[in-house]
Amino acid sequence: RSHGPPPTPPPQPPQYQCPDCGRLLPSPAQLLAHQTQHRRWGGTGPPVRYQCGECQALFPSRALCLQHGRTHHFYPQNSTPPPPPQPYECSECGRLFPTPEELLEHQGDHFAATEKEKPDAEPDPP
């Protein structure tokens, strides 16, 4: 027997989807906090990329990179894959960086330090 229309399900809270990993979060503030986990430089830089040391595949999170390693390279559950190669070397100091963006950011520090060390230029004689 029917006693009227079926009950209406409770309204679902709005969901905000992370563009980096697809995770759904309940508020814009939680989405922003979550996104800072994916990004360097306080949430304004490029997405953090974790690179598989075996095949160089890129992932937005360490967890996804580890899951990939266990699935595709048969790493045991509690092991960590080998560190990814760091092929970008600073010509000034020899430090290695995993991405060209990080190398450029670092080299900007060298440039800023060089600019501070330069004496003020003398004005040209008349």
PDB file of C-alpha atoms in Angstrom, residues 4-104:
ATOM      1  CA  GLY A   4       1.581   9.187  -0.434  1.00  0.00           C
ATOM      2  CA  PRO A   5       4.725  10.111  -2.325  1.00  0.00           C
ATOM      3  CA  PRO A   6       8.007   8.450  -1.362  1.00  0.00           C
ATOM      4  CA  PRO A   7      10.068  10.389   1.170  1.00  0.00           C
ATOM      5  CA  THR A   8      12.407  12.945  -0.331  1.00  0.00           C
ATOM      6  CA  PRO A   9      16.059  12.138   0.379  1.00  0.00           C
ATOM      7  CA  PRO A  10      17.867  14.757   2.446  1.00  0.00           C
ATOM      8  CA  PRO A  11      19.637  17.356   0.294  1.00  0.00           C
ATOM      9  CA  GLN A  12      23.255  16.547  -0.392  1.00  0.00           C
ATOM     10  CA  PRO A  13      25.771  19.166   0.673  1.00  0.00           C
ATOM     11  CA  PRO A  14      27.543  20.831  -2.257  1.00  0.00           C
ATOM     12  CA  GLN A  15      30.717  19.119  -3.351  1.00  0.00           C
ATOM     13  CA  TYR A  16      33.819  20.927  -4.576  1.00  0.00           C
ATOM     14  CA  GLN A  17      36.121  18.862  -6.789  1.00  0.00           C
ATOM     15  CA  CYS A  18      39.903  19.166  -6.708  1.00  0.00           C
ATOM     16  CA  PRO A  19      41.127  19.760 -10.281  1.00  0.00           C
ATOM     17  CA  ASP A  20      44.426  18.018  -9.474  1.00  0.00           C
ATOM     18  CA  CYS A  21      43.179  14.677  -8.135  1.00  0.00           C
ATOM     19  CA  GLY A  22      39.386  14.676  -8.467  1.00  0.00           C
ATOM     20  CA  ARG A  23      38.704  14.385  -4.732  1.00  0.00           C
ATOM     21  CA  LEU A  24      35.382  15.880  -3.588  1.00  0.00           C
ATOM     22  CA  LEU A  25      35.402  18.216  -0.597  1.00  0.00           C
ATOM     23  CA  PRO A  26      32.447  19.734   1.283  1.00  0.00           C
ATOM     24  CA  SER A  27      33.477  23.413   1.253  1.00  0.00           C
ATOM     25  CA  PRO A  28      35.543  25.887  -0.774  1.00  0.00           C
ATOM     26  CA  ALA A  29      37.816  26.435   2.242  1.00  0.00           C
ATOM     27  CA  GLN A  30      38.533  22.709   2.540  1.00  0.00           C
ATOM     28  CA  LEU A  31      39.165  22.530  -1.212  1.00  0.00           C
ATOM     29  CA  LEU A  32      41.678  25.370  -0.972  1.00  0.00           C
ATOM     30  CA  ALA A  33      43.421  23.742   2.001  1.00  0.00           C
ATOM     31  CA  HIS A  34      43.503  20.435   0.121  1.00  0.00           C
ATOM     32  CA  GLN A  35      44.923  22.059  -3.022  1.00  0.00           C
ATOM     33  CA  THR A  36      47.863  23.490  -1.092  1.00  0.00           C
ATOM     34  CA  GLN A  37      48.935  19.878  -0.547  1.00  0.00           C
ATOM     35  CA  HIS A  38      49.279  19.550  -4.328  1.00  0.00           C
ATOM     36  CA  ARG A  39      51.072  22.832  -4.890  1.00  0.00           C
ATOM     37  CA  ARG A  40      54.349  24.383  -3.833  1.00  0.00           C
ATOM     38  CA  TRP A  41      54.952  27.987  -2.884  1.00  0.00           C
ATOM     39  CA  GLY A  42      51.891  28.256  -0.663  1.00  0.00           C
ATOM     40  CA  GLY A  43      49.320  27.051  -3.147  1.00  0.00           C
ATOM     41  CA  THR A  44      50.186  29.321  -6.061  1.00  0.00           C
ATOM     42  CA  GLY A  45      52.769  27.330  -7.994  1.00  0.00           C
ATOM     43  CA  PRO A  46      52.467  24.473 -10.432  1.00  0.00           C
ATOM     44  CA  PRO A  47      51.007  21.168  -9.217  1.00  0.00           C
ATOM     45  CA  VAL A  48      53.476  19.059  -7.302  1.00  0.00           C
ATOM     46  CA  ARG A  49      54.550  16.161  -9.456  1.00  0.00           C
ATOM     47  CA  TYR A  50      55.792  12.916  -8.003  1.00  0.00           C
ATOM     48  CA  GLN A  51      57.773  10.905 -10.534  1.00  0.00           C
ATOM     49  CA  CYS A  52      58.030   7.129 -10.638  1.00  0.00           C
ATOM     50  CA  GLY A  53      61.679   6.128 -10.386  1.00  0.00           C
ATOM     51  CA  GLU A  54      61.099   3.155 -12.693  1.00  0.00           C
ATOM     52  CA  CYS A  55      59.152   4.592 -15.626  1.00  0.00           C
ATOM     53  CA  GLN A  56      59.194   8.370 -14.961  1.00  0.00           C
ATOM     54  CA  ALA A  57      55.359   8.572 -14.901  1.00  0.00           C
ATOM     55  CA  LEU A  58      54.164  11.698 -13.054  1.00  0.00           C
ATOM     56  CA  PHE A  59      51.538  11.820 -10.286  1.00  0.00           C
ATOM     57  CA  PRO A  60      49.911  14.672  -8.355  1.00  0.00           C
ATOM     58  CA  SER A  61      50.370  12.943  -4.998  1.00  0.00           C
ATOM     59  CA  ARG A  62      52.881  10.686  -3.280  1.00  0.00           C
ATOM     60  CA  ALA A  63      50.104   8.215  -2.453  1.00  0.00           C
ATOM     61  CA  LEU A  64      49.183   7.813  -6.125  1.00  0.00           C
ATOM     62  CA  CYS A  65      52.847   7.386  -7.060  1.00  0.00           C
ATOM     63  CA  LEU A  66      53.271   4.664  -4.417  1.00  0.00           C
ATOM     64  CA  GLN A  67      50.050   2.968  -5.519  1.00  0.00           C
ATOM     65  CA  HIS A  68      51.316   3.006  -9.125  1.00  0.00           C
ATOM     66  CA  GLY A  69      54.632   1.465  -8.037  1.00  0.00           C
ATOM     67  CA  ARG A  70      52.915  -1.332  -6.139  1.00  0.00           C
ATOM     68  CA  THR A  71      50.558  -2.028  -9.048  1.00  0.00           C
ATOM     69  CA  HIS A  72      52.875  -1.706 -12.031  1.00  0.00           C
ATOM     70  CA  HIS A  73      56.333  -2.386 -10.627  1.00  0.00           C
ATOM     71  CA  PHE A  74      55.304  -4.831  -7.902  1.00  0.00           C
ATOM     72  CA  TYR A  75      56.752  -2.951  -4.936  1.00  0.00           C
ATOM     73  CA  PRO A  76      55.818  -4.629  -1.651  1.00  0.00           C
ATOM     74  CA  GLN A  77      53.048  -2.866   0.301  1.00  0.00           C
ATOM     75  CA  ASN A  78      55.378  -1.317   2.903  1.00  0.00           C
ATOM     76  CA  SER A  79      58.279  -0.384   0.647  1.00  0.00           C
ATOM     77  CA  THR A  80      59.099   2.903  -0.997  1.00  0.00           C
ATOM     78  CA  PRO A  81      60.075   3.115  -4.659  1.00  0.00           C
ATOM     79  CA  PRO A  82      63.561   4.327  -5.533  1.00  0.00           C
ATOM     80  CA  PRO A  83      63.881   8.114  -5.604  1.00  0.00           C
ATOM     81  CA  PRO A  84      63.233   9.692  -8.989  1.00  0.00           C
ATOM     82  CA  PRO A  85      66.198  10.921 -10.985  1.00  0.00           C
ATOM     83  CA  GLN A  86      67.023  14.594 -10.605  1.00  0.00           C
ATOM     84  CA  PRO A  87      68.386  15.532 -14.024  1.00  0.00           C
ATOM     85  CA  TYR A  88      68.346  19.346 -13.770  1.00  0.00           C
ATOM     86  CA  GLU A  89      71.678  20.643 -12.446  1.00  0.00           C
ATOM     87  CA  CYS A  90      72.413  24.225 -11.431  1.00  0.00           C
ATOM     88  CA  SER A  91      75.410  25.504 -13.385  1.00  0.00           C
ATOM     89  CA  GLU A  92      76.308  27.854 -10.497  1.00  0.00           C
ATOM     90  CA  CYS A  93      76.467  25.445  -7.552  1.00  0.00           C
ATOM     91  CA  GLY A  94      75.843  21.927  -8.892  1.00  0.00           C
ATOM     92  CA  ARG A  95      72.612  21.271  -6.947  1.00  0.00           C
ATOM     93  CA  LEU A  96      70.200  18.885  -8.637  1.00  0.00           C
ATOM     94  CA  PHE A  97      66.464  19.469  -9.102  1.00  0.00           C
ATOM     95  CA  PRO A  98      63.659  17.138 -10.251  1.00  0.00           C
ATOM     96  CA  THR A  99      61.944  19.705 -12.499  1.00  0.00           C
ATOM     97  CA  PRO A 100      63.093  22.587 -14.695  1.00  0.00           C
ATOM     98  CA  GLU A 101      60.715  24.891 -12.800  1.00  0.00           C
ATOM     99  CA  GLU A 102      62.463  24.184  -9.502  1.00  0.00           C
ATOM    100  CA  LEU A 103      65.861  24.753 -11.139  1.00  0.00           C
ATOM    101  CA  LEU A 104      64.716  28.122 -12.511  1.00  0.00           C
TER     102      LEU A 104
END
